[in-house]
PDB file of C-alpha atoms in Angstrom:
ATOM      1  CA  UNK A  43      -2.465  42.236 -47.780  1.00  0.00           C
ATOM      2  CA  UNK A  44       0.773  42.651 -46.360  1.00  0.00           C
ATOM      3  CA  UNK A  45       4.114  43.609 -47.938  1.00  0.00           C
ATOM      4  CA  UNK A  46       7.759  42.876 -47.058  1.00  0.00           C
ATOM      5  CA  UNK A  47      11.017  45.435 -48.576  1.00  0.00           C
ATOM      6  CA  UNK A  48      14.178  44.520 -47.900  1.00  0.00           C
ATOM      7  CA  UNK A  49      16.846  47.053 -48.608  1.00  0.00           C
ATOM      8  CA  UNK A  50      20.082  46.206 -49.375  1.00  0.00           C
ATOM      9  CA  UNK A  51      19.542  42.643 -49.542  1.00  0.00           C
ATOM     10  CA  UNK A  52      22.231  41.205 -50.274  1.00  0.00           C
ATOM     11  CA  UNK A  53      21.608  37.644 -51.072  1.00  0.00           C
ATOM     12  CA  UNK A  54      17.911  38.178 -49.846  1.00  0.00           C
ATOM     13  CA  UNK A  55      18.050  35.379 -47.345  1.00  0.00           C
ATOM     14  CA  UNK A  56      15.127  37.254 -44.968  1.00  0.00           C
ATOM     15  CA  UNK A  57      13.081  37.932 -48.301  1.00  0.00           C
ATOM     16  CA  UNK A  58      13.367  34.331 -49.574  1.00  0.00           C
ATOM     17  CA  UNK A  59      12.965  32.909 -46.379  1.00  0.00           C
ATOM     18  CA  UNK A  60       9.878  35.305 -45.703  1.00  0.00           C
ATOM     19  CA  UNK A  61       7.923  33.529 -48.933  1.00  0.00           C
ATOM     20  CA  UNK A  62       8.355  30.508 -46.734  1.00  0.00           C
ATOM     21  CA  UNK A  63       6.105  31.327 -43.860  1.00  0.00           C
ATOM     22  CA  UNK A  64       2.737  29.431 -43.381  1.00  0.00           C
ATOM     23  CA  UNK A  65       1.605  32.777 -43.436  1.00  0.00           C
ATOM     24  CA  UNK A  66       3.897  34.656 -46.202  1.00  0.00           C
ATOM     25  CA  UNK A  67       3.360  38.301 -47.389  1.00  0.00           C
ATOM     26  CA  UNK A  68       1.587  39.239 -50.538  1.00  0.00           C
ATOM     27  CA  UNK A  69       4.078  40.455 -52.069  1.00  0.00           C
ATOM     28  CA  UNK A  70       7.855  40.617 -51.538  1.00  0.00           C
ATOM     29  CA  UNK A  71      10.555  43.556 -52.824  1.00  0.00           C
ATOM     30  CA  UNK A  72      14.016  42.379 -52.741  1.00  0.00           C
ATOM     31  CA  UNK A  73      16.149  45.482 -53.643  1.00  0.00           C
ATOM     32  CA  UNK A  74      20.213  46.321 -53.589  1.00  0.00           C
ATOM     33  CA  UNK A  75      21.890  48.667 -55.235  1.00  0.00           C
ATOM     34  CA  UNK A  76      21.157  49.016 -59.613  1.00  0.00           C
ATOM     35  CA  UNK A  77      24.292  47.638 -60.657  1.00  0.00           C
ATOM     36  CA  UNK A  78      23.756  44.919 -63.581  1.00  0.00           C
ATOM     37  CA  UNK A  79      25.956  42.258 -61.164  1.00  0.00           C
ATOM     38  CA  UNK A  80      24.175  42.575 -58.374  1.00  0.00           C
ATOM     39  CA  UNK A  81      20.718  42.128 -60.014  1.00  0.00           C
ATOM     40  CA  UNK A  82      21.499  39.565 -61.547  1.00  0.00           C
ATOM     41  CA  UNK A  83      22.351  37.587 -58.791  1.00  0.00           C
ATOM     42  CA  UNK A  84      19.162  38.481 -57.177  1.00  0.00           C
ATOM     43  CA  UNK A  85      17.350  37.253 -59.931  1.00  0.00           C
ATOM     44  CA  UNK A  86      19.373  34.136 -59.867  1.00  0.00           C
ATOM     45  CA  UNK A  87      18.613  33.660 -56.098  1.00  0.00           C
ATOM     46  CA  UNK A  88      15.278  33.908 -56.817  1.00  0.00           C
ATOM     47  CA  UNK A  89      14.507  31.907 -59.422  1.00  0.00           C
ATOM     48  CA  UNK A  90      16.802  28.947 -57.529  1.00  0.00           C
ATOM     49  CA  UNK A  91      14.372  29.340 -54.771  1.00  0.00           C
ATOM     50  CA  UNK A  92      11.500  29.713 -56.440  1.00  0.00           C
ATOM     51  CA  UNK A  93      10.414  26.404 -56.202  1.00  0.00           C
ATOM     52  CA  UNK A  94      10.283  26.958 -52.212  1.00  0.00           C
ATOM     53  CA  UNK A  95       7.794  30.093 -52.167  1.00  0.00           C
ATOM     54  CA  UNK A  96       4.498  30.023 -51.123  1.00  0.00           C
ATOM     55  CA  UNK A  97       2.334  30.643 -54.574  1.00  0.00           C
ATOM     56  CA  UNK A  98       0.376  33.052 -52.714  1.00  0.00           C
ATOM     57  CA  UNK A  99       3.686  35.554 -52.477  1.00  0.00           C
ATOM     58  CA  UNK A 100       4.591  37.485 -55.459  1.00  0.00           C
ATOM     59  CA  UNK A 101       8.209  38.232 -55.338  1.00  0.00           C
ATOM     60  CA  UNK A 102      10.081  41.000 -57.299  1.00  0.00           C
ATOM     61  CA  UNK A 103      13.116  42.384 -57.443  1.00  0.00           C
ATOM     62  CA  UNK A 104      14.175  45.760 -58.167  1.00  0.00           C
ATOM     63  CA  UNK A 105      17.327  47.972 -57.940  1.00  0.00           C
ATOM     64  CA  UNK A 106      17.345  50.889 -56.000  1.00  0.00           C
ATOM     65  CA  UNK A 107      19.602  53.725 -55.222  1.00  0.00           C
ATOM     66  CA  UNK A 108      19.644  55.261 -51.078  1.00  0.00           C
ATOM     67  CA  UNK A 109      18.002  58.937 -51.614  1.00  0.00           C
ATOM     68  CA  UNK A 110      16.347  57.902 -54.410  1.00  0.00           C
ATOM     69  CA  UNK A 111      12.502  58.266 -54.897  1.00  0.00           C
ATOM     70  CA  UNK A 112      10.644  55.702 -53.142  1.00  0.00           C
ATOM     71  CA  UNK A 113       8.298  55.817 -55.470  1.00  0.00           C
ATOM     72  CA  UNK A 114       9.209  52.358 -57.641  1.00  0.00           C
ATOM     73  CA  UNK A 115       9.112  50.512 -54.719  1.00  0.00           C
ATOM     74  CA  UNK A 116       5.950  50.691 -53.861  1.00  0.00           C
TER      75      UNK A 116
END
């Protein structure tokens, strides 16, 4: 199994493009900072792209906070 976090993604675009790959990760954290705005359009991204990922990738998303415990992550 192999894992992919992306911090501070933004609109994801390496995570959603990583679910792609012949080969994809396991599993796939997208996380930006927890404001309700910018989670949501996460969420949106992913589920608009959704269609694309490999079925063997789970993706999730989840906010997180620099300096915070790491702990949710992984």
């Amino acid at each position: 199994m192999h894992a992919v976090v992306e911090l501070g993604a933004g609109c994801a675009l390496p995570s959603l493009l990583a679910t792609t790959l012949e080969n994809p990760p396991s599993l796939v954290v997208i996380t930006d900072h927890p404001d309700q705005t910018i989670i949501g359009n996460l969420t949106a991204n992913i589920e608009r792209n959704r269609g694309h990922f490999d079925v063997r990738c789970d993706v999730r998303c989840v906010g997180y906070e620099w300096g915070t415990e790491v702990g949710p992550l992984l």
